[in-house]
Amino acid sequence: MTDVPMTNILEQCDFKSVLTLRKVCHGVRNFIDDANFKTELTVLQITINSIDFSFRSYSKNGPAGAAEHCTLDDLKIILGIQNSTLLTFSVVIHPKNIGALDDLKDILKNKPRPLQTENVEIRVSRGSQVLKILPYLDSKVLKRITLMTPVCVRDTNLDEIERIMELEQFKIASELTINGFSVDVDLKKFFHFEKICIKFQEIPIMDLVALKEVFTTSPHMEKFWLHHYIMDNNQFEKKFGVPSKETEREDDFVSFIYKKWYFKMQTSKDDVLEIVYASFGLLSFKRIRAADVEENVIVRD
Amino acid sequence: MSVENAPVVDVDEAAIPVEKKMYYRFESNDKKEFRVSELAIQQSETLNRLVEAMGYTSEDVENKPAIAIENIDGKTLKLVFQWCEHHKGEAIPVDDGSVPKIVEIPEFDAKLMDIDNGLLFKLIWAADYLNIVQLLNVSCKKVANMAQGKTPAQLRRVYLLPSDEEDEAAKRAAQEAQDPRAREVEEEFEERKRQGGNSFF
């Protein structure tokens, strides 16, 4: 049979059937490994356990296959035949098996076509481990980067952030979430993102002023969430004025203060910049519809 | 419309069509002749281009020899033209690259493809050769569905494929044609192929 029907059949097979077909004979195996057919997968989750691998996959129709105790060869096969664009590629690394990350790096690096995914979620304990995955994803389709720490690791500084920021993938992606890590770099280096959720070790007030200026003149910025931000009220109000609105709200039996400031956007009359500080330590800059601002609230120039 | 009532018929069994449409005549490699409507032919990109290039008039269609399709037999071509007549006038799907392909097998197609694997293989081959996109999609979907939930051994039986060991043995047998045991393996494999016709892969 020629390549056209072969490819058509494989693209209509579920992922489990493709993996089973590989085991039928070497002719089919060679075709599957060499052909550039698209699989049905939308989500691929790889976990590097303490001694082996496991994977879970999903298609538009739900779970598409999972396996525990996989070998490196299994991983090569799964990633090798993945030619269509994933919605999400997720990697979780057990801190005691960091060496296996080099194997994963080699598989990704040696793929004839870089793995394509719109979102990547990497759960690692160090920034240097991110560098073994992120550079090998296709930067042309990557939109969202999420870096997380394992549950047992919290509030650690993300090392190698400067090298991560030099990657094409980092420069082109539009959304970034860094959870569990804090970063110690200039806030201005993140201004190209549309959406960001991050914790800085320290943010000088002038960087926040710069963020406001860029936000109000930017056509692309949507949301900047700065976690674990402790506000110096006097210093903040000197630069941003008194809050346009201040409320106290009880969440889970604890009261928090919410302060809001509004600024006109120079790029659009329909939108405004809403800055919200919540006393549990969140400072957010967000583009909202001007029509959604409450009446009698000051919107500053 | 049922498979039996589809308008594609062998010439010696059918009356001249009453519709005032152009019906082209095609001949399979085993000399079976078929009359197929102009609209049905549009389902096949290959045949459509061919008849456009020929520029036949109604008289030409009757007076000139039937258009020979030399590498498809009558049994397969009958299925192909039955499918084209049933789906004539339908839009030809465009591959937008979406995966998985959203392909439903209509009841008519399911009945049409209720055939042995050998003939199904020939139907897929013909759909590919004649570039009939939707027939190729539904026939490949049927083959893909056949793989669901099967083990490698079951798939070998379904798709008439040799295992690596059998393949190696057949190769060895070819090389060691004097070895009676190797010849036996080869003969057994050839017999399986004869029984099942062609394999899908």
Short mmCIF file of C-alpha atoms in Angstrom, two decimals:
data_model
loop_
_atom_site.label_atom_id
_atom_site.label_comp_id
_atom_site.label_asym_id
_atom_site.label_seq_id
_atom_site.Cartn_x
_atom_site.Cartn_y
_atom_site.Cartn_z
CA MET A 1 0.00 0.00 0.00
CA THR A 2 1.27 3.49 -0.79
CA ASP A 3 2.09 6.17 1.78
CA VAL A 4 -1.18 8.11 1.32
CA PRO A 5 -3.59 5.41 2.56
CA MET A 6 -1.06 4.22 5.15
CA THR A 7 -0.86 7.73 6.58
CA ASN A 8 -4.64 8.13 6.36
CA ILE A 9 -5.17 4.89 8.33
CA LEU A 10 -2.63 5.85 11.01
CA GLU A 11 -4.11 9.34 11.41
CA GLN A 12 -7.50 7.75 12.03
CA CYS A 13 -6.14 5.20 14.51
CA ASP A 14 -6.26 5.96 18.22
CA PHE A 15 -2.87 6.38 19.88
CA LYS A 16 -3.01 2.96 21.56
CA SER A 17 -3.59 1.28 18.20
CA VAL A 18 -0.58 3.10 16.70
CA LEU A 19 1.63 1.85 19.53
CA THR A 20 0.27 -1.69 19.09
CA LEU A 21 0.72 -1.54 15.32
CA ARG A 22 4.39 -0.75 15.89
CA LYS A 23 4.75 -4.17 17.48
CA VAL A 24 3.19 -6.06 14.58
CA CYS A 25 6.19 -6.27 12.26
CA HIS A 26 9.28 -4.35 11.26
CA GLY A 27 7.73 -3.05 8.02
CA VAL A 28 4.92 -1.27 9.87
CA ARG A 29 7.30 -0.23 12.65
CA ASN A 30 9.67 1.40 10.15
CA PHE A 31 6.82 3.20 8.41
CA ILE A 32 5.42 4.54 11.69
CA ASP A 33 8.86 5.69 12.84
CA ASP A 34 9.73 7.38 9.56
CA ALA A 35 6.39 8.75 8.37
CA ASN A 36 5.33 12.25 9.24
CA PHE A 37 1.76 11.40 10.19
CA LYS A 38 -0.19 13.25 12.85
CA THR A 39 -1.39 11.58 16.02
CA GLU A 40 -4.63 12.37 17.78
CA LEU A 41 -2.88 13.48 20.98
CA THR A 42 -3.52 16.89 22.46
CA VAL A 43 -1.85 16.45 25.85
CA LEU A 44 1.26 14.45 26.69
CA GLN A 45 2.43 14.22 30.29
CA ILE A 46 5.78 12.63 31.06
CA THR A 47 6.88 11.89 34.59
CA ILE A 48 10.47 11.00 35.34
CA ASN A 49 10.13 8.81 38.44
CA SER A 50 12.93 7.84 40.80
CA ILE A 51 13.93 4.86 38.59
CA ASP A 52 11.78 4.88 35.44
CA PHE A 53 9.26 6.89 33.40
CA SER A 54 5.52 7.04 33.15
CA PHE A 55 3.30 8.82 30.68
CA ARG A 56 -0.29 9.88 30.25
CA SER A 57 -1.85 11.14 27.08
CA TYR A 58 -5.14 12.69 26.10
CA SER A 59 -6.93 13.36 22.83
CA LYS A 60 -9.97 15.54 22.15
CA ASN A 61 -12.04 12.51 23.12
CA GLY A 62 -10.45 12.06 26.58
CA PRO A 63 -7.69 9.76 27.89
CA ALA A 64 -5.75 8.27 24.99
CA GLY A 65 -3.30 6.00 26.77
CA ALA A 66 -1.11 5.77 29.83
CA ALA A 67 1.69 3.54 31.01
CA GLU A 68 3.74 3.15 34.18
CA HIS A 69 7.31 1.80 34.45
CA CYS A 70 8.26 2.84 30.93
CA THR A 71 11.80 2.51 29.68
CA LEU A 72 13.84 5.06 27.80
CA ASP A 73 13.02 3.19 24.58
CA ASP A 74 9.28 3.57 25.26
CA LEU A 75 9.79 7.28 25.73
CA LYS A 76 11.74 7.48 22.47
CA ILE A 77 8.83 5.83 20.64
CA ILE A 78 6.15 8.02 22.21
CA LEU A 79 8.00 11.25 21.52
CA GLY A 80 9.34 9.99 18.19
CA ILE A 81 5.93 9.54 16.59
CA GLN A 82 4.53 12.78 17.96
CA ASN A 83 4.43 15.01 14.89
CA SER A 84 1.24 16.98 15.42
CA THR A 85 1.04 20.08 17.59
CA LEU A 86 0.15 19.34 21.19
CA LEU A 87 -1.93 21.68 23.29
CA THR A 88 0.14 20.83 26.35
CA PHE A 89 3.42 19.01 26.91
CA SER A 90 4.09 18.43 30.57
CA VAL A 91 7.23 17.11 32.26
CA VAL A 92 7.51 16.30 35.96
CA ILE A 93 10.93 15.35 37.29
CA HIS A 94 11.62 13.44 40.47
CA PRO A 95 14.46 15.25 42.25
CA LYS A 96 16.32 11.94 42.79
CA ASN A 97 16.46 11.08 39.09
CA ILE A 98 17.83 14.23 37.53
CA GLY A 99 20.18 12.13 35.36
CA ALA A 100 17.20 10.85 33.38
CA LEU A 101 16.63 14.43 32.28
CA ASP A 102 19.72 14.13 30.07
CA ASP A 103 18.11 11.14 28.35
CA LEU A 104 14.93 13.14 27.78
CA LYS A 105 17.03 16.02 26.47
CA ASP A 106 18.75 13.70 23.98
CA ILE A 107 15.41 12.37 22.71
CA LEU A 108 14.00 15.87 22.24
CA LYS A 109 17.22 17.14 20.70
CA ASN A 110 17.46 14.27 18.21
CA LYS A 111 13.89 14.43 16.96
CA PRO A 112 13.94 15.16 13.21
CA ARG A 113 11.37 17.90 13.81
CA PRO A 114 11.27 19.76 17.12
CA LEU A 115 8.36 18.82 19.37
CA GLN A 116 5.51 21.25 18.80
CA THR A 117 3.34 22.31 21.70
CA GLU A 118 1.37 25.44 22.49
CA ASN A 119 1.87 25.07 26.24
CA VAL A 120 4.74 23.59 28.16
CA GLU A 121 4.55 22.81 31.86
CA ILE A 122 7.83 21.86 33.50
CA ARG A 123 7.98 20.86 37.16
CA VAL A 124 11.63 20.99 38.22
CA SER A 125 13.67 21.92 41.25
CA ARG A 126 16.26 24.05 39.44
CA GLY A 127 16.40 26.41 36.48
CA SER A 128 19.30 24.48 34.96
CA GLN A 129 16.88 21.57 34.47
CA VAL A 130 14.56 23.80 32.44
CA LEU A 131 17.44 24.28 30.00
CA LYS A 132 17.34 20.56 29.20
CA ILE A 133 13.80 20.76 27.84
CA LEU A 134 12.76 24.25 26.79
CA PRO A 135 15.41 24.85 24.07
CA TYR A 136 14.25 21.73 22.19
CA LEU A 137 10.61 22.74 21.75
CA ASP A 138 9.51 24.45 18.55
CA SER A 139 9.58 28.17 19.37
CA LYS A 140 7.29 28.96 16.43
CA VAL A 141 4.23 27.41 18.09
CA LEU A 142 5.02 27.78 21.80
CA LYS A 143 2.69 30.30 23.45
CA ARG A 144 2.71 29.56 27.19
CA ILE A 145 5.54 28.54 29.50
CA THR A 146 4.82 27.32 33.01
CA LEU A 147 7.66 26.52 35.37
CA MET A 148 6.81 24.96 38.72
CA THR A 149 8.68 23.47 41.62
CA PRO A 150 7.90 20.02 43.05
CA VAL A 151 5.58 20.12 46.04
CA CYS A 152 8.54 19.56 48.40
CA VAL A 153 10.47 22.54 47.03
CA ARG A 154 9.15 26.02 47.69
CA ASP A 155 10.37 29.60 47.56
CA THR A 156 13.63 28.78 45.91
CA ASN A 157 15.51 31.14 43.64
CA LEU A 158 15.26 30.19 39.96
CA ASP A 159 18.89 29.77 38.94
CA GLU A 160 19.99 30.18 35.32
CA ILE A 161 17.09 32.57 34.69
CA GLU A 162 19.41 34.78 32.64
CA ARG A 163 20.17 31.86 30.30
CA ILE A 164 16.50 30.88 30.13
CA MET A 165 15.66 34.45 29.16
CA GLU A 166 18.10 34.25 26.25
CA LEU A 167 16.16 31.37 24.68
CA GLU A 168 14.10 32.05 21.56
CA GLN A 169 11.25 30.14 23.23
CA PHE A 170 11.24 32.62 26.12
CA LYS A 171 11.44 35.64 23.83
CA ILE A 172 8.58 34.53 21.57
CA ALA A 173 6.12 33.04 24.09
CA SER A 174 3.27 35.32 25.10
CA GLU A 175 2.47 33.93 28.53
CA LEU A 176 4.69 32.96 31.46
CA THR A 177 3.84 31.47 34.82
CA ILE A 178 6.54 30.79 37.39
CA ASN A 179 5.22 29.08 40.48
CA GLY A 180 7.18 28.17 43.59
CA PHE A 181 10.32 29.88 42.35
CA SER A 182 11.25 33.49 42.86
CA VAL A 183 13.33 35.38 40.34
CA ASP A 184 16.01 37.97 40.86
CA VAL A 185 16.13 39.88 37.58
CA ASP A 186 14.96 43.17 36.18
CA LEU A 187 11.16 43.32 35.85
CA LYS A 188 11.57 45.23 32.57
CA LYS A 189 12.90 42.08 30.90
CA PHE A 190 9.41 40.57 31.11
CA PHE A 191 7.54 43.42 29.43
CA HIS A 192 7.18 41.55 26.12
CA PHE A 193 4.76 39.04 27.67
CA GLU A 194 1.01 39.48 27.37
CA LYS A 195 0.29 37.61 30.57
CA ILE A 196 2.62 36.83 33.41
CA CYS A 197 2.34 35.34 36.87
CA ILE A 198 5.61 35.52 38.79
CA LYS A 199 7.29 36.22 42.12
CA PHE A 200 10.20 38.64 42.26
CA GLN A 201 12.57 38.67 45.18
CA GLU A 202 12.41 42.43 45.17
CA ILE A 203 10.75 45.02 42.95
CA PRO A 204 11.95 48.62 43.14
CA ILE A 205 9.04 51.08 43.08
CA MET A 206 10.46 52.71 39.94
CA ASP A 207 10.13 49.36 38.11
CA LEU A 208 6.44 49.33 39.01
CA VAL A 209 6.12 52.90 37.70
CA ALA A 210 7.82 51.74 34.48
CA LEU A 211 5.42 48.77 34.31
CA LYS A 212 2.45 51.13 34.59
CA GLU A 213 3.85 53.39 31.86
CA VAL A 214 4.49 50.49 29.50
CA PHE A 215 1.11 48.90 30.29
CA THR A 216 -0.86 52.05 29.50
CA THR A 217 0.93 52.48 26.16
CA SER A 218 1.08 48.79 25.21
CA PRO A 219 -1.36 47.20 22.79
CA HIS A 220 -0.45 43.66 23.92
CA MET A 221 -0.15 43.59 27.72
CA GLU A 222 -3.11 41.87 29.36
CA LYS A 223 -2.18 40.78 32.88
CA PHE A 224 0.81 40.98 35.22
CA TRP A 225 0.41 39.15 38.53
CA LEU A 226 3.20 39.70 41.01
CA HIS A 227 3.03 37.22 43.86
CA HIS A 228 4.29 37.67 47.41
CA TYR A 229 4.53 41.42 47.00
CA ILE A 230 4.62 43.33 50.25
CA MET A 231 3.55 46.89 49.70
CA ASP A 232 5.11 49.95 51.28
CA ASN A 233 1.91 52.04 51.34
CA ASN A 234 3.55 55.46 51.58
CA GLN A 235 6.03 54.80 48.83
CA PHE A 236 3.37 53.29 46.55
CA GLU A 237 0.83 56.06 47.10
CA LYS A 238 3.50 58.69 46.44
CA LYS A 239 3.86 57.31 42.91
CA PHE A 240 0.37 56.02 42.15
CA GLY A 241 -1.82 58.27 44.32
CA VAL A 242 -4.34 57.21 46.90
CA PRO A 243 -6.37 54.15 45.91
CA SER A 244 -9.47 54.79 43.75
CA LYS A 245 -11.21 52.19 45.84
CA GLU A 246 -10.43 50.35 49.06
CA THR A 247 -12.45 47.47 50.48
CA GLU A 248 -12.11 44.86 53.16
CA ARG A 249 -13.27 41.34 52.37
CA GLU A 250 -13.37 38.16 54.38
CA ASP A 251 -11.96 35.09 52.62
CA ASP A 252 -11.95 31.82 54.56
CA PHE A 253 -12.49 33.64 57.87
CA VAL A 254 -9.52 35.94 57.32
CA SER A 255 -9.95 39.59 56.39
CA PHE A 256 -7.93 41.09 53.58
CA ILE A 257 -7.67 44.65 52.33
CA TYR A 258 -8.10 45.24 48.61
CA LYS A 259 -6.84 48.50 47.10
CA LYS A 260 -7.56 49.45 43.50
CA TRP A 261 -6.17 52.11 41.17
CA TYR A 262 -7.40 52.84 37.64
CA PHE A 263 -5.47 54.49 34.81
CA LYS A 264 -6.52 55.45 31.29
CA MET A 265 -4.94 53.45 28.50
CA GLN A 266 -3.29 55.59 25.85
CA THR A 267 -3.81 52.89 23.24
CA SER A 268 -7.55 52.36 23.71
CA LYS A 269 -10.44 54.38 25.10
CA ASP A 270 -12.40 51.18 25.65
CA ASP A 271 -9.87 49.72 28.09
CA VAL A 272 -8.35 50.86 31.37
CA LEU A 273 -5.50 49.59 33.52
CA GLU A 274 -6.67 48.21 36.85
CA ILE A 275 -4.03 47.82 39.55
CA VAL A 276 -5.14 45.73 42.50
CA TYR A 277 -3.20 45.14 45.70
CA ALA A 278 -4.50 42.40 47.98
CA SER A 279 -3.01 42.38 51.45
CA PHE A 280 -2.27 38.65 51.30
CA GLY A 281 0.56 39.67 48.95
CA LEU A 282 -0.70 39.95 45.39
CA LEU A 283 -0.14 42.95 43.17
CA SER A 284 -1.86 42.70 39.79
CA PHE A 285 -1.84 44.93 36.73
CA LYS A 286 -4.71 44.03 34.42
CA ARG A 287 -6.37 45.39 31.28
CA ILE A 288 -10.12 45.59 31.82
CA ARG A 289 -13.04 47.05 29.87
CA ALA A 290 -13.68 50.70 30.78
CA ALA A 291 -17.37 49.84 30.94
CA ASP A 292 -16.64 47.40 33.78
CA VAL A 293 -15.24 50.10 36.10
CA GLU A 294 -17.67 51.02 38.85
CA GLU A 295 -19.32 54.44 38.68
CA ASN A 296 -17.84 57.33 40.66
CA VAL A 297 -14.42 55.73 40.72
CA ILE A 298 -11.45 57.90 39.74
CA VAL A 299 -9.69 56.85 36.54
CA ARG A 300 -6.40 58.74 36.39
CA ASP A 301 -4.46 59.87 33.32
CA MET B 1 -30.58 4.29 -1.39
CA SER B 2 -29.42 0.72 -0.83
CA VAL B 3 -26.25 -0.72 -2.27
CA GLU B 4 -28.28 -3.00 -4.52
CA ASN B 5 -30.24 -0.07 -5.98
CA ALA B 6 -27.27 2.12 -6.72
CA PRO B 7 -27.30 3.06 -10.42
CA VAL B 8 -23.92 1.64 -11.31
CA VAL B 9 -24.51 -1.51 -13.33
CA ASP B 10 -22.68 -3.77 -15.70
CA VAL B 11 -23.63 -2.83 -19.24
CA ASP B 12 -24.93 -6.26 -20.14
CA GLU B 13 -27.39 -6.16 -17.24
CA ALA B 14 -28.74 -2.69 -17.42
CA ALA B 15 -31.08 -0.69 -19.50
CA ILE B 16 -29.93 2.60 -21.07
CA PRO B 17 -30.34 5.34 -18.44
CA VAL B 18 -33.51 7.35 -18.84
CA GLU B 19 -32.00 10.57 -17.46
CA LYS B 20 -30.77 12.98 -20.11
CA LYS B 21 -27.34 13.24 -18.59
CA MET B 22 -24.01 12.22 -19.99
CA TYR B 23 -23.03 8.75 -18.86
CA TYR B 24 -19.40 7.80 -19.48
CA ARG B 25 -18.35 4.26 -20.20
CA PHE B 26 -15.43 2.71 -18.34
CA GLU B 27 -13.86 -0.70 -18.66
CA SER B 28 -12.05 -2.61 -15.93
CA ASN B 29 -8.94 -4.69 -16.49
CA ASP B 30 -11.11 -7.84 -16.71
CA LYS B 31 -13.26 -6.26 -19.46
CA LYS B 32 -16.31 -5.38 -17.34
CA GLU B 33 -17.99 -2.23 -18.62
CA PHE B 34 -19.72 0.41 -16.47
CA ARG B 35 -21.78 3.51 -17.23
CA VAL B 36 -21.20 6.30 -14.77
CA SER B 37 -22.90 9.69 -14.61
CA GLU B 38 -20.96 12.87 -15.15
CA LEU B 39 -21.83 14.07 -11.66
CA ALA B 40 -20.65 10.86 -10.02
CA ILE B 41 -17.33 11.07 -11.87
CA GLN B 42 -16.67 14.41 -10.16
CA GLN B 43 -16.01 12.49 -6.93
CA SER B 44 -12.83 11.17 -8.56
CA GLU B 45 -10.29 13.88 -9.22
CA THR B 46 -8.36 11.55 -11.55
CA LEU B 47 -11.34 10.51 -13.69
CA ASN B 48 -12.83 14.00 -13.69
CA ARG B 49 -9.61 15.43 -15.12
CA LEU B 50 -9.43 12.62 -17.61
CA VAL B 51 -12.94 13.12 -19.03
CA GLU B 52 -12.46 16.90 -19.07
CA ALA B 53 -9.28 16.44 -21.09
CA MET B 54 -11.02 14.05 -23.49
CA GLY B 55 -13.86 16.50 -24.14
CA TYR B 56 -16.27 13.77 -25.25
CA THR B 57 -19.70 14.58 -26.69
CA SER B 58 -22.74 12.35 -26.03
CA GLU B 59 -22.09 10.69 -29.39
CA ASP B 60 -18.42 10.13 -28.58
CA VAL B 61 -19.40 8.40 -25.36
CA GLU B 62 -21.55 5.94 -27.28
CA ASN B 63 -19.37 5.47 -30.36
CA LYS B 64 -15.86 5.48 -29.00
CA PRO B 65 -14.42 2.59 -26.98
CA ALA B 66 -15.03 2.58 -23.21
CA ILE B 67 -12.31 4.34 -21.21
CA ALA B 68 -10.00 1.62 -19.94
CA ILE B 69 -8.97 1.55 -16.29
CA GLU B 70 -6.29 -1.01 -16.64
CA ASN B 71 -5.21 -1.67 -13.07
CA ILE B 72 -8.58 -2.08 -11.34
CA ASP B 73 -10.73 -5.19 -11.68
CA GLY B 74 -14.47 -5.21 -12.29
CA LYS B 75 -15.47 -6.27 -8.79
CA THR B 76 -13.59 -3.36 -7.25
CA LEU B 77 -14.62 -0.84 -9.88
CA LYS B 78 -18.27 -1.73 -9.36
CA LEU B 79 -17.94 -0.82 -5.67
CA VAL B 80 -16.11 2.38 -6.55
CA PHE B 81 -18.76 3.55 -9.02
CA GLN B 82 -21.63 2.52 -6.72
CA TRP B 83 -20.05 4.72 -4.06
CA CYS B 84 -19.57 7.62 -6.51
CA GLU B 85 -23.18 7.44 -7.74
CA HIS B 86 -24.54 7.37 -4.21
CA HIS B 87 -22.43 10.36 -3.15
CA LYS B 88 -22.67 12.33 -6.42
CA GLY B 89 -23.09 16.07 -5.93
CA GLU B 90 -21.63 15.97 -2.40
CA ALA B 91 -18.81 18.37 -1.57
CA ILE B 92 -15.34 16.86 -1.69
CA PRO B 93 -13.71 17.21 1.75
CA VAL B 94 -10.65 19.40 2.02
CA ASP B 95 -7.89 18.22 4.34
CA ASP B 96 -7.51 21.05 6.85
CA GLY B 97 -4.82 19.17 8.75
CA SER B 98 -7.05 18.60 11.77
CA VAL B 99 -6.30 15.45 13.72
CA PRO B 100 -8.02 13.16 14.28
CA LYS B 101 -9.83 13.40 10.95
CA ILE B 102 -13.54 13.62 11.65
CA VAL B 103 -14.82 10.82 9.46
CA GLU B 104 -18.17 9.13 9.94
CA ILE B 105 -19.01 5.98 8.00
CA PRO B 106 -22.59 6.37 6.68
CA GLU B 107 -24.86 3.33 6.62
CA PHE B 108 -24.61 3.00 2.83
CA ASP B 109 -20.81 3.02 2.97
CA ALA B 110 -20.76 0.54 5.85
CA LYS B 111 -22.89 -1.90 3.82
CA LEU B 112 -20.80 -1.29 0.70
CA MET B 113 -17.63 -2.08 2.66
CA ASP B 114 -19.06 -5.22 4.25
CA ILE B 115 -16.59 -7.20 2.16
CA ASP B 116 -13.57 -9.40 2.76
CA ASN B 117 -10.25 -7.82 3.63
CA GLY B 118 -8.75 -8.56 0.24
CA LEU B 119 -11.47 -6.63 -1.56
CA LEU B 120 -11.34 -3.84 1.04
CA PHE B 121 -7.61 -3.52 0.35
CA LYS B 122 -8.33 -3.25 -3.39
CA LEU B 123 -11.04 -0.65 -2.72
CA ILE B 124 -8.59 1.50 -0.72
CA TRP B 125 -5.98 1.11 -3.43
CA ALA B 126 -8.53 2.15 -6.09
CA ALA B 127 -9.77 5.12 -4.03
CA ASP B 128 -6.17 6.30 -3.70
CA TYR B 129 -5.38 5.69 -7.39
CA LEU B 130 -8.55 7.45 -8.60
CA ASN B 131 -8.14 10.16 -5.93
CA ILE B 132 -11.60 9.80 -4.40
CA VAL B 133 -10.93 11.63 -1.14
CA GLN B 134 -13.99 10.69 0.89
CA LEU B 135 -14.02 7.05 -0.22
CA LEU B 136 -10.38 6.85 0.83
CA ASN B 137 -11.26 8.45 4.18
CA VAL B 138 -14.13 6.08 4.98
CA SER B 139 -12.30 2.96 3.83
CA CYS B 140 -9.20 3.90 5.84
CA LYS B 141 -11.45 4.68 8.81
CA LYS B 142 -12.83 1.15 8.55
CA VAL B 143 -9.29 -0.26 8.63
CA ALA B 144 -8.36 2.02 11.56
CA ASN B 145 -11.46 0.86 13.46
CA MET B 146 -10.40 -2.75 12.89
CA ALA B 147 -7.25 -2.07 14.96
CA GLN B 148 -9.04 -0.89 18.08
CA GLY B 149 -8.40 -2.95 21.21
CA LYS B 150 -6.40 -5.63 19.40
CA THR B 151 -3.10 -7.23 20.42
CA PRO B 152 -0.17 -7.35 17.97
CA ALA B 153 -0.93 -11.02 17.25
CA GLN B 154 -4.57 -10.24 16.52
CA LEU B 155 -3.54 -7.36 14.26
CA ARG B 156 -1.27 -9.68 12.30
CA ARG B 157 -4.26 -11.90 11.63
CA VAL B 158 -6.58 -8.97 10.80
CA TYR B 159 -4.14 -7.26 8.48
CA LEU B 160 -2.54 -10.44 7.12
CA LEU B 161 0.93 -9.37 8.18
CA PRO B 162 3.86 -11.62 9.02
CA SER B 163 5.58 -11.35 12.39
CA ASP B 164 9.25 -10.35 12.34
CA GLU B 165 10.12 -14.00 12.95
CA GLU B 166 7.94 -15.19 10.08
CA ASP B 167 9.35 -12.52 7.83
CA GLU B 168 12.89 -13.52 8.73
CA ALA B 169 12.04 -17.16 8.19
CA ALA B 170 10.58 -16.40 4.78
CA LYS B 171 13.72 -14.47 3.84
CA ARG B 172 15.92 -17.29 5.05
CA ALA B 173 13.79 -19.73 3.13
CA ALA B 174 14.27 -17.71 -0.02
CA GLN B 175 18.02 -17.80 0.51
CA GLU B 176 18.13 -21.43 1.47
CA ALA B 177 15.70 -22.73 -1.10
CA GLN B 178 17.23 -26.19 -0.78
CA ASP B 179 16.39 -26.44 2.89
CA PRO B 180 13.06 -28.38 3.09
CA ARG B 181 12.04 -26.81 6.43
CA ALA B 182 12.65 -23.26 5.16
CA ARG B 183 10.67 -24.05 2.03
CA GLU B 184 7.86 -25.33 4.21
CA VAL B 185 7.75 -21.99 6.12
CA GLU B 186 7.76 -20.06 2.89
CA GLU B 187 5.00 -22.17 1.41
CA GLU B 188 2.89 -21.75 4.53
CA PHE B 189 3.31 -17.99 4.36
CA GLU B 190 2.48 -17.92 0.65
CA GLU B 191 -0.61 -20.01 1.32
CA ARG B 192 -1.75 -17.52 3.98
CA LYS B 193 -1.26 -14.69 1.49
CA ARG B 194 -3.26 -16.56 -1.13
CA GLN B 195 -6.09 -17.13 1.32
CA GLY B 196 -6.23 -13.58 2.51
CA GLY B 197 -5.32 -11.68 -0.61
CA ASN B 198 -3.23 -8.57 -0.10
CA SER B 199 -2.18 -7.20 3.27
CA PHE B 200 -3.07 -3.67 4.34
CA PHE B 201 0.43 -2.57 5.20
#
